[in-house]
Tab-separated table of C-alpha atoms and ligand atoms in Angstrom:
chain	number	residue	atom	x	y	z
Y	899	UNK	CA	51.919	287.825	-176.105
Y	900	UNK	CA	49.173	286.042	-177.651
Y	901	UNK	CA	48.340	286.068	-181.616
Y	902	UNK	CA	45.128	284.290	-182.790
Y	903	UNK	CA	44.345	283.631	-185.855
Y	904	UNK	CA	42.323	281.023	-188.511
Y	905	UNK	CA	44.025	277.987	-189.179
Y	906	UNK	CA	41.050	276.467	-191.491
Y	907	UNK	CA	37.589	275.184	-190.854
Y	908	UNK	CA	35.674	271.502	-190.024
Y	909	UNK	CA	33.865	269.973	-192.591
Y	910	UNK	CA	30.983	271.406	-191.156
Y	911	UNK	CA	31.831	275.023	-191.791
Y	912	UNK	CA	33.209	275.702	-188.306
Y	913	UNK	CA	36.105	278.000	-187.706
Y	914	UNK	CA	39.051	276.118	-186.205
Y	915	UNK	CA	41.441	278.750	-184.819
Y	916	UNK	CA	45.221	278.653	-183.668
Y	917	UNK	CA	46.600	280.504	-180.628
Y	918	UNK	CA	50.231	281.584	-180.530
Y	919	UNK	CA	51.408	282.254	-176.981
Y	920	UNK	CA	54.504	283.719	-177.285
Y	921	UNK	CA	56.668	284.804	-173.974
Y	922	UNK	CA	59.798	287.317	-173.259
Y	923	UNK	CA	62.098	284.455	-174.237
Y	924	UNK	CA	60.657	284.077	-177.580
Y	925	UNK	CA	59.481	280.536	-176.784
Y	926	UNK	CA	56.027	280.292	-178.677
Y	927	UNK	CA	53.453	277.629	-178.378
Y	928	UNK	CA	50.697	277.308	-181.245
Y	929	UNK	CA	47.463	275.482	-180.169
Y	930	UNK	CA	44.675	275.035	-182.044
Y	931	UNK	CA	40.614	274.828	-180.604
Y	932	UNK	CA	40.613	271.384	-182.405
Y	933	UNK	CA	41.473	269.193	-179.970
Y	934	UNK	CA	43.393	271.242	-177.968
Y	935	UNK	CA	46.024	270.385	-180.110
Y	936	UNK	CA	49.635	271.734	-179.418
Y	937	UNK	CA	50.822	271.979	-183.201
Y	938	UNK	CA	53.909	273.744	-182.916
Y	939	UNK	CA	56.469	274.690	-180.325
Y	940	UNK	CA	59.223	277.220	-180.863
Y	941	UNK	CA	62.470	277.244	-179.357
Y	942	UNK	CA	64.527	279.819	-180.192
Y	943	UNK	CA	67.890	279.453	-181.713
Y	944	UNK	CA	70.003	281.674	-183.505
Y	945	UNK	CA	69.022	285.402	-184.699
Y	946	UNK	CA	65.261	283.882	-186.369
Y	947	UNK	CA	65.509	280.490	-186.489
Y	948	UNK	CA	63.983	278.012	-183.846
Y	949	UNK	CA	63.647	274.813	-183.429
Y	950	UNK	CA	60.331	273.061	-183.458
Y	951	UNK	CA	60.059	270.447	-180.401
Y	952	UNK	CA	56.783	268.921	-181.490
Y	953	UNK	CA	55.234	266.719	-184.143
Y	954	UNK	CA	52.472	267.879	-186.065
Y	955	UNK	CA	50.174	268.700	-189.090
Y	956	UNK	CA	49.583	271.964	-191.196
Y	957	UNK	CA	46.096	271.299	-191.855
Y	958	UNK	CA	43.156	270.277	-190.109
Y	959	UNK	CA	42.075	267.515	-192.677
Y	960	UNK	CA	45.539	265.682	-191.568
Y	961	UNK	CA	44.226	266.566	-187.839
Y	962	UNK	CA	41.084	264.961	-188.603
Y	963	UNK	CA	42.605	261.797	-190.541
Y	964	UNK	CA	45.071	261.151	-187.955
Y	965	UNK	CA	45.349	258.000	-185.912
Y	966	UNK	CA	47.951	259.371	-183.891
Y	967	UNK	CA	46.657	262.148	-181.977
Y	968	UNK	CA	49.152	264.610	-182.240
Y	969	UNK	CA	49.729	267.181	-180.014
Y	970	UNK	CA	45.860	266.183	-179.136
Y	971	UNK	CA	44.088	266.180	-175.457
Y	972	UNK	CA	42.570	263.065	-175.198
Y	973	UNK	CA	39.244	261.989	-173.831
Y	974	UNK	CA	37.112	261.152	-171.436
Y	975	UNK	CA	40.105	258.092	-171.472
Y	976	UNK	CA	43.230	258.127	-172.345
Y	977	UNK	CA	44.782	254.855	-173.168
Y	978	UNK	CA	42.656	251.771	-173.528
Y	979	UNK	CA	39.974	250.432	-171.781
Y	980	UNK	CA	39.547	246.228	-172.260
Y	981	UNK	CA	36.720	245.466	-174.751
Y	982	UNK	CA	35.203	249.108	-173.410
Y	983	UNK	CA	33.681	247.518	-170.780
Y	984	UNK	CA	33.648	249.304	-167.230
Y	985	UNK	CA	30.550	248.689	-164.153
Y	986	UNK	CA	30.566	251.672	-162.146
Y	987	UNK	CA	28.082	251.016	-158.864
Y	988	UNK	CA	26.578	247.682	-160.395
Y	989	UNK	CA	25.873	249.181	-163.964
Y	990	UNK	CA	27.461	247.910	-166.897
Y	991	UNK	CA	29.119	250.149	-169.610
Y	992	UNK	CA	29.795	249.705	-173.314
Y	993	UNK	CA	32.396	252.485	-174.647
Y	994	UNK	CA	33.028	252.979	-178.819
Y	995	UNK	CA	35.116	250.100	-179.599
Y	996	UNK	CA	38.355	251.764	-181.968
Y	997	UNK	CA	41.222	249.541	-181.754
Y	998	UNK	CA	41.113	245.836	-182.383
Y	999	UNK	CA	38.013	244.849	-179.924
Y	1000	UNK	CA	39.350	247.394	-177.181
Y	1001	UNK	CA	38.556	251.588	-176.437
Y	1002	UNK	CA	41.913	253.794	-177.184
Y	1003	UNK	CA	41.544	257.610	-176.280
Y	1004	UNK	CA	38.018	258.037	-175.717
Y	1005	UNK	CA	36.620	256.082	-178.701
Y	1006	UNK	CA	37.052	257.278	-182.248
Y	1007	UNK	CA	35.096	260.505	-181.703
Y	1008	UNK	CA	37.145	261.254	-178.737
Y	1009	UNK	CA	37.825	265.349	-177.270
Y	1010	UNK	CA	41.226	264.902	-179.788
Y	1011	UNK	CA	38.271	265.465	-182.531
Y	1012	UNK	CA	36.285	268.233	-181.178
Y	1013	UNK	CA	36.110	272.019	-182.040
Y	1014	UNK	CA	36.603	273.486	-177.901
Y	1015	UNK	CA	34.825	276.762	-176.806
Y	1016	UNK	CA	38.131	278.770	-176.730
Y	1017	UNK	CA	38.484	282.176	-174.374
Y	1018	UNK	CA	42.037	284.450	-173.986
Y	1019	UNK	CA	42.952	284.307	-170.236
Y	1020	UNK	CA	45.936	286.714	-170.707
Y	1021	UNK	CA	47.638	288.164	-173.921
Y	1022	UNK	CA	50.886	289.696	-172.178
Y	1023	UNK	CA	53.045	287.900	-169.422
Y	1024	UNK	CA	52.702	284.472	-169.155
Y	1025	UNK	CA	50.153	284.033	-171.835
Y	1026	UNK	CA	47.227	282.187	-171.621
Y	1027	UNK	CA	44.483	280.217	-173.020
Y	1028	UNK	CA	40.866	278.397	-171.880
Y	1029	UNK	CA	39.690	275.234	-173.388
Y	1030	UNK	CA	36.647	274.259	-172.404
Y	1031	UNK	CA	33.884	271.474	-173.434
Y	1032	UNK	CA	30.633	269.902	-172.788
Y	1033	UNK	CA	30.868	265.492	-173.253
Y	1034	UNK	CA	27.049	264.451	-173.031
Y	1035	UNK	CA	25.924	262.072	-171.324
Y	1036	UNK	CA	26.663	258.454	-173.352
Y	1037	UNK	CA	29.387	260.014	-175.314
Y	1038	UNK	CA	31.251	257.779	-177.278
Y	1039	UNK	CA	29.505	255.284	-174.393
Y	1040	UNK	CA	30.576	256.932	-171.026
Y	1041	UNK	CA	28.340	257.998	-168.619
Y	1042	UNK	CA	27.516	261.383	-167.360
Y	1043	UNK	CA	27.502	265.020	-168.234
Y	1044	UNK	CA	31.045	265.590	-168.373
Y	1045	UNK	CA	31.998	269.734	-168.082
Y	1046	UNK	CA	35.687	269.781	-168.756
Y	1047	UNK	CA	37.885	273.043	-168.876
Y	1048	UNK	CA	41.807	272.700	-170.024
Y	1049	UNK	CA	43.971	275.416	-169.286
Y	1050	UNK	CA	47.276	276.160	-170.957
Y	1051	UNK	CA	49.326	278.563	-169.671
Y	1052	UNK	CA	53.108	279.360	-170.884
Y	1053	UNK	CA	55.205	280.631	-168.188
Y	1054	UNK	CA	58.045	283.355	-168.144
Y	1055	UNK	CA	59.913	280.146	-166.973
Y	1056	UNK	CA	59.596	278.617	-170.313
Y	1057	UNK	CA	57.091	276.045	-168.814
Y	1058	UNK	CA	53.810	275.091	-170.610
Y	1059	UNK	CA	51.268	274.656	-167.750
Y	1060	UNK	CA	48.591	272.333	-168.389
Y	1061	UNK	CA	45.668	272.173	-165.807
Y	1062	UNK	CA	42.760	270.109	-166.504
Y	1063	UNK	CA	39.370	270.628	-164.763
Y	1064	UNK	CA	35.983	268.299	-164.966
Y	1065	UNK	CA	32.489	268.107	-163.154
Y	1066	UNK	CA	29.602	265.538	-163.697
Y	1067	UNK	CA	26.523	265.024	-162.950
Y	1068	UNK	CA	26.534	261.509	-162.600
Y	1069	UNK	CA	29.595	258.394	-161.809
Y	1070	UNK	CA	31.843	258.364	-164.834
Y	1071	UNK	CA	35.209	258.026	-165.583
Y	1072	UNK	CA	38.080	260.782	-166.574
Y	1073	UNK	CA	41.532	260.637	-167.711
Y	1074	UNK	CA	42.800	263.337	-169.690
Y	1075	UNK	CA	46.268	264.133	-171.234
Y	1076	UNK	CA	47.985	265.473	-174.069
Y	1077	UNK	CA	49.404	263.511	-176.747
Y	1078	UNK	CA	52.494	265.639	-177.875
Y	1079	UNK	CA	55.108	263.811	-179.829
Y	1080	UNK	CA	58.060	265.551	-178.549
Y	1081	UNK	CA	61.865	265.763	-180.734
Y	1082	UNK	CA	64.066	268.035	-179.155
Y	1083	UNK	CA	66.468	268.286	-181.975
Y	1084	UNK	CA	63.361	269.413	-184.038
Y	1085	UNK	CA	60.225	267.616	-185.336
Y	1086	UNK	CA	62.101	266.938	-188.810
Y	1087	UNK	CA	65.141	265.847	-187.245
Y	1088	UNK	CA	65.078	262.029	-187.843
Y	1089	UNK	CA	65.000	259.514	-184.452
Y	1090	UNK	CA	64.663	260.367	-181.441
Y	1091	UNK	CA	67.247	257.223	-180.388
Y	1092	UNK	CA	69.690	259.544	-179.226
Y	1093	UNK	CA	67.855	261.275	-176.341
Y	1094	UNK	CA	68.706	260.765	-173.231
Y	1095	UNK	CA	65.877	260.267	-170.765
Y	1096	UNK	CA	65.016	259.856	-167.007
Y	1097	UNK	CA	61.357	258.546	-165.501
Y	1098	UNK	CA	61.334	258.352	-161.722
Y	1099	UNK	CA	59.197	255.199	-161.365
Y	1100	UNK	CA	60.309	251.954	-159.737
Y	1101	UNK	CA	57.231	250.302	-160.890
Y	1102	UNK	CA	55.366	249.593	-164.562
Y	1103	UNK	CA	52.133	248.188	-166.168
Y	1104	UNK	CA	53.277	245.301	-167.913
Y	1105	UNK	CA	50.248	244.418	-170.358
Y	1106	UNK	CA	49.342	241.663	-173.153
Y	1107	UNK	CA	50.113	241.464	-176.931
Y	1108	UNK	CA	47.310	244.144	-177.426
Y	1109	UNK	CA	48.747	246.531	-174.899
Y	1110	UNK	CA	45.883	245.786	-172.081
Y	1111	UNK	CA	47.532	245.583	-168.802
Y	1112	UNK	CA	47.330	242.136	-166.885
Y	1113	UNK	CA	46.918	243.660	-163.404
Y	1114	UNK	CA	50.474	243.426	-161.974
Y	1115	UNK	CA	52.390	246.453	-160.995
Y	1116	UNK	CA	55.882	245.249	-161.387
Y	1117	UNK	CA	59.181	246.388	-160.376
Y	1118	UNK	CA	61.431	248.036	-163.096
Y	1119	UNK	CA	64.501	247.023	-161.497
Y	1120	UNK	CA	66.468	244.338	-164.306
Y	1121	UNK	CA	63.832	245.914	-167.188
Y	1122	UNK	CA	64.286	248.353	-170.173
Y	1123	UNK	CA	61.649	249.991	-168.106
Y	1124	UNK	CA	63.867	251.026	-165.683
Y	1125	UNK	CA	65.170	254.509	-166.403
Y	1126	UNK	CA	65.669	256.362	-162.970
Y	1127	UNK	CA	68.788	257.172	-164.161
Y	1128	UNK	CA	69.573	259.093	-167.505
Y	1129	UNK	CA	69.453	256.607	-170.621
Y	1130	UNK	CA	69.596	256.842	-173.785
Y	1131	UNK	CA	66.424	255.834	-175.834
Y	1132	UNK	CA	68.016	253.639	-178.011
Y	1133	UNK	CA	68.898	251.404	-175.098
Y	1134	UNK	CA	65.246	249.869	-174.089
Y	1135	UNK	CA	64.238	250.584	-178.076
Y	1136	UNK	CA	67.403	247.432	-178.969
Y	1137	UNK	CA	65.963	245.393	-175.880
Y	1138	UNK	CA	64.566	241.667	-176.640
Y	1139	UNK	CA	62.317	241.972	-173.700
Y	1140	UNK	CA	58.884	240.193	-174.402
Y	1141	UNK	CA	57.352	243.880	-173.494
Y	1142	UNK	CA	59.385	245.766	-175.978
Y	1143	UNK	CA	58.486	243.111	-178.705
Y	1144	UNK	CA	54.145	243.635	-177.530
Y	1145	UNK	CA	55.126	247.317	-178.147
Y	1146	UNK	CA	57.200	247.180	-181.266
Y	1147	UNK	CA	59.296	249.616	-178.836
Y	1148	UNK	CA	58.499	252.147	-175.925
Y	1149	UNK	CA	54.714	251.771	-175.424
Y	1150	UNK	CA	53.964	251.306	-171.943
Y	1151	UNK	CA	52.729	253.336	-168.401
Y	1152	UNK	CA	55.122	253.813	-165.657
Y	1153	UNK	CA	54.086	254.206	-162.771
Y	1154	UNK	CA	55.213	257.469	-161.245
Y	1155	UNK	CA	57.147	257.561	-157.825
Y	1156	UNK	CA	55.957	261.437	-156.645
Y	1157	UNK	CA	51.874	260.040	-157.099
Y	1158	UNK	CA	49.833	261.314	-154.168
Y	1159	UNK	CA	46.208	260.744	-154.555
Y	1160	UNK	CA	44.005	263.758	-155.084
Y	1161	UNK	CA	47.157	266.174	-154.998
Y	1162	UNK	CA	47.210	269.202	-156.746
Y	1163	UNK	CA	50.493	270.110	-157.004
Y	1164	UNK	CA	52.844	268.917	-159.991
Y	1165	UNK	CA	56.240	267.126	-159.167
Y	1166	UNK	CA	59.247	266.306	-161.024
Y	1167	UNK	CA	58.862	262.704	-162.561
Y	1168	UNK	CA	61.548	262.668	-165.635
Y	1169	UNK	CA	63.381	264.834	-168.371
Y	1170	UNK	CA	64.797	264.503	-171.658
Y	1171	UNK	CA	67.528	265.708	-172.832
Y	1172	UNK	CA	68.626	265.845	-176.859
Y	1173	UNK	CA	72.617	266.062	-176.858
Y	1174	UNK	CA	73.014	267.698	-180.713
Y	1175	UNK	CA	70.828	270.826	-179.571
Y	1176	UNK	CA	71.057	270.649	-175.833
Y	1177	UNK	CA	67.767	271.438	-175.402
Y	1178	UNK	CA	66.192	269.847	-172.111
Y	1179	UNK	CA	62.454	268.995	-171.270
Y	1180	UNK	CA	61.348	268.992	-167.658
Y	1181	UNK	CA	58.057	267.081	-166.839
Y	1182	UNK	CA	56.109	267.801	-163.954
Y	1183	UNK	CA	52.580	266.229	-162.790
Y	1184	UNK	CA	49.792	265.049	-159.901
Y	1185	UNK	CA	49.234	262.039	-162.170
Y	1186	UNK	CA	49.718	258.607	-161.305
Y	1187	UNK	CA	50.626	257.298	-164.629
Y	1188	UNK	CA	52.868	258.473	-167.491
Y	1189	UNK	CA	52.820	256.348	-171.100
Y	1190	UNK	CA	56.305	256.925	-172.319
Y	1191	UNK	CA	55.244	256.019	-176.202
Y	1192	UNK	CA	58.024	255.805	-179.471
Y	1193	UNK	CA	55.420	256.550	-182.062
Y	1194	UNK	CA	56.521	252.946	-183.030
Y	1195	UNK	CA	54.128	252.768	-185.915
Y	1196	UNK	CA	55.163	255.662	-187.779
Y	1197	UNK	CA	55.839	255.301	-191.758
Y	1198	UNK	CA	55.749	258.275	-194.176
Y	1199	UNK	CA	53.388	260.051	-191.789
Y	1200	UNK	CA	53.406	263.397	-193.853
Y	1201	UNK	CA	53.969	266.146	-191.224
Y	1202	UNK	CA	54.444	269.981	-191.395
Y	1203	UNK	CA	56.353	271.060	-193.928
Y	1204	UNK	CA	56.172	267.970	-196.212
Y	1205	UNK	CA	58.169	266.243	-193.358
Y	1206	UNK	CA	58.089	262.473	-193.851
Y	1207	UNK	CA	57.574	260.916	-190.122
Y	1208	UNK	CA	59.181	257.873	-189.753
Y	1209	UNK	CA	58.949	255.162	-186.531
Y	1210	UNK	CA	60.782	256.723	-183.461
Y	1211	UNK	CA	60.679	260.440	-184.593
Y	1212	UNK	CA	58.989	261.538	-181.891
Y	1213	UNK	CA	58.797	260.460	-177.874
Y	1214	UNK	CA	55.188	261.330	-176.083
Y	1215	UNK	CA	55.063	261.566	-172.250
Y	1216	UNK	CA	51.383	261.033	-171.563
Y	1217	UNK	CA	50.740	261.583	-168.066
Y	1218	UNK	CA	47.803	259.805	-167.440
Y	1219	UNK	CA	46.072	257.417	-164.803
Y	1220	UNK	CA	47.435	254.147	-165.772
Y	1221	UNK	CA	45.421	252.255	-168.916
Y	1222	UNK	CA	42.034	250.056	-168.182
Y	1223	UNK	CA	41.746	251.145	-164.369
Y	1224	UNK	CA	37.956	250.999	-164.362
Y	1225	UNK	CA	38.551	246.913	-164.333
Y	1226	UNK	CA	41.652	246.804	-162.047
Y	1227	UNK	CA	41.013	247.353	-158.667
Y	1228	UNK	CA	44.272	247.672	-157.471
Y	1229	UNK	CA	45.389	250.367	-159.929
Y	1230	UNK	CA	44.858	254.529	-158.503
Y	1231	UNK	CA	41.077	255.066	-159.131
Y	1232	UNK	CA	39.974	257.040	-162.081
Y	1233	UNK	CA	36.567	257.396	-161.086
Y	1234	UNK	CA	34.793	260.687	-161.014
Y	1235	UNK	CA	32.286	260.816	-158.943
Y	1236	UNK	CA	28.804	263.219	-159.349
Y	1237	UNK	CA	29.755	267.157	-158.343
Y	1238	UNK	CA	33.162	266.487	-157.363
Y	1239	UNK	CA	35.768	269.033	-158.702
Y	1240	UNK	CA	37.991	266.932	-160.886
Y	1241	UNK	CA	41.894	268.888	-160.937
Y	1242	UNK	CA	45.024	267.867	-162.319
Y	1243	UNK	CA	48.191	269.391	-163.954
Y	1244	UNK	CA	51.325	268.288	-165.726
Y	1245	UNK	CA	53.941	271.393	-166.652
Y	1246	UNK	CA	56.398	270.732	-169.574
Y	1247	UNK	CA	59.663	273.013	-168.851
Y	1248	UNK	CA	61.757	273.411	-171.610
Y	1249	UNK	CA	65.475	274.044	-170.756
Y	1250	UNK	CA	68.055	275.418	-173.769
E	1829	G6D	C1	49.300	253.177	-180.600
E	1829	G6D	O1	49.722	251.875	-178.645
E	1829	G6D	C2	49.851	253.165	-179.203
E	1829	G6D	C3	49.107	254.147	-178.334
E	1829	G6D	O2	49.669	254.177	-177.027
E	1829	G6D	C4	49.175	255.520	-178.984
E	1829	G6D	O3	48.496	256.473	-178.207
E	1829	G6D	C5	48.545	255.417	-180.369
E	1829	G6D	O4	49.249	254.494	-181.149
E	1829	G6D	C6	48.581	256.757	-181.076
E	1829	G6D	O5	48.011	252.621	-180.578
């Protein structure tokens, strides 16, 4: 089932709209055309009550005032690139410079910001929803036309399916995700210390003090960064390891086990699991990368319903290509080159 309807307007006038897909379950996912933006995400519990899984905001001037981009699809980069500088085939590139002297998700005008051309796929089974936006060439710095197309998709399964789709006209770079801040024991819940989690990667990005990675792809193994096996969050979150401290907690890439480059097909990297509520979440993906992120920063971020987020409340699973890859060569390319069909997908199941 899909229900659409206005959830406020830009500054500018324009309409910003929310999508509810609901499915035979009575799992329903609100996104909004700003940003992409996941906002809410029902699970249901007993007769009419649910539990909301996600972070988020109730109106679009806390959208658009956020530094955290909640629930957002991020672009043309997600993560940082060092000093937004990149060369791609001898010619030197200057991105929007929004954190400290480095680019974080696309520059401060990133796709987390913009209203997206929004079209019903399908209103009855396995509702769904196109996204779909033109980056200009030099936007925010990056080079190219850049024609992307997100599609969100929410299964009979209980899975939301998120496939991402780009062309260009010229070299450029792309590296989308979304930026959900998941709790599942419900967005106003408190920490998310208790959750159990599991990342199938036996290798990380370890970076410096301002979260840029310094090239090595190290092994997990002895690290808070190893969790191949289920582990509770609060376990690499108490951890004295230099990386933790850089992070103020969780705040780092993995590198994910299944990657096969230029696959289409989403595998099983990790889970989470909340033990009050039960409910599980089941990540799938073709990406290389996945930013397992604490919202470390988080104090008195006023959410939905006059929530009060606090550091830890929410844990985001940001499949990705791994941070700065234009200026490490060893890392999985995110280069997209002119006319070539740029696919990926990551599927968030949610067991309860
Ligand atoms: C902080 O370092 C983190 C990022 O990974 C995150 O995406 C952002 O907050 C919202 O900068």
């Amino acid at each position: 089932m899909m229900d659409q309807t206005s959830f406020g307007k830009m500054p500018d006038g324009e309409l910003v709209k929310q999508f509810c897909l609901t499915n035979s379950h009575n799992v329903s996912v609100e996104i909004l055309n700003l940003g992409g933006i996941i906002r809410r995400w029902l699970i249901p519990k007993d007769k009419d009550k649910h539990t909301d899984i996600v972070l988020g905001f109730d109106t679009v001037d806390d959208y658009l005032s956020d530094d955290s981009y909640l629930g957002a699809l991020i672009g043309r980069y997600s993560n940082r690139i060092s000093k937004g500088k990149f060369n791609l085939k001898g010619i030197d590139y200057q991105t929007d410079i929004n954190l400290g002297d480095n680019c974080l998700h696309g520059g401060n005008n990133g796709f987390n910001k913009k209203v997206w051309k929004s079209t019903v796929l399908s209103s009855g089974d396995n509702p769904s929803i196109m996204l779909q936006l033109s980056s200009p060439n030099d936007d925010q710095g990056f080079p190219g036309t850049l024609s992307v197309k997100v599609i969100y998709t929410l299964t009979e399964q209980n899975s939301l399916k998120i496939e991402y789709f780009a062309t260009t006209d010229q070299i450029t770079l792309y590296n989308p995700t979304n930026h959900s801040y998941f709790n599942l024991s419900g967005h106003n819940s408190g920490s998310v210390k208790a959750h159990e989690v599991q990342i199938l990667a036996s290798y990380y990005t370890p970076t410096d003090k301002n979260a840029i990675p310094t090239g090595e792809i190290a092994k997990v193994d002895d690290t808070p960064f190893d969790l191949r096996s289920m582990t509770a969050i609060s376990q690499p979150l108490s951890s004295d390891h230099q990386q933790i401290e850089y992070g103020n907690g969780l705040d780092h890439n993995l590198c994910l086990d299944s990657y096969i480059p230029h696959s289409k097909v989403a595998t099983y990297v990790g889970k989470a699991v909340a033990i009050d509520t039960a409910i599980n979440l089941k990540i799938y993906t073709s990406m290389p990368g996945m930013q397992v992120f604490t919202a470390n920063h988080f104090v008195n971020k006023k959410g939905k319903n006059n929530t009060d987020y606090q550091a830890q409340q929410g844990v985001c699973f940001e499949t990705q290509f791994y941070p700065d890859t234009p200026n490490q060569p060893y890392f999985p390319s995110a280069t997209l080159e002119k006319n070539e069909n740029f696919y990926a997908i990551t599927v968030y199941e949610v067991l309860f």
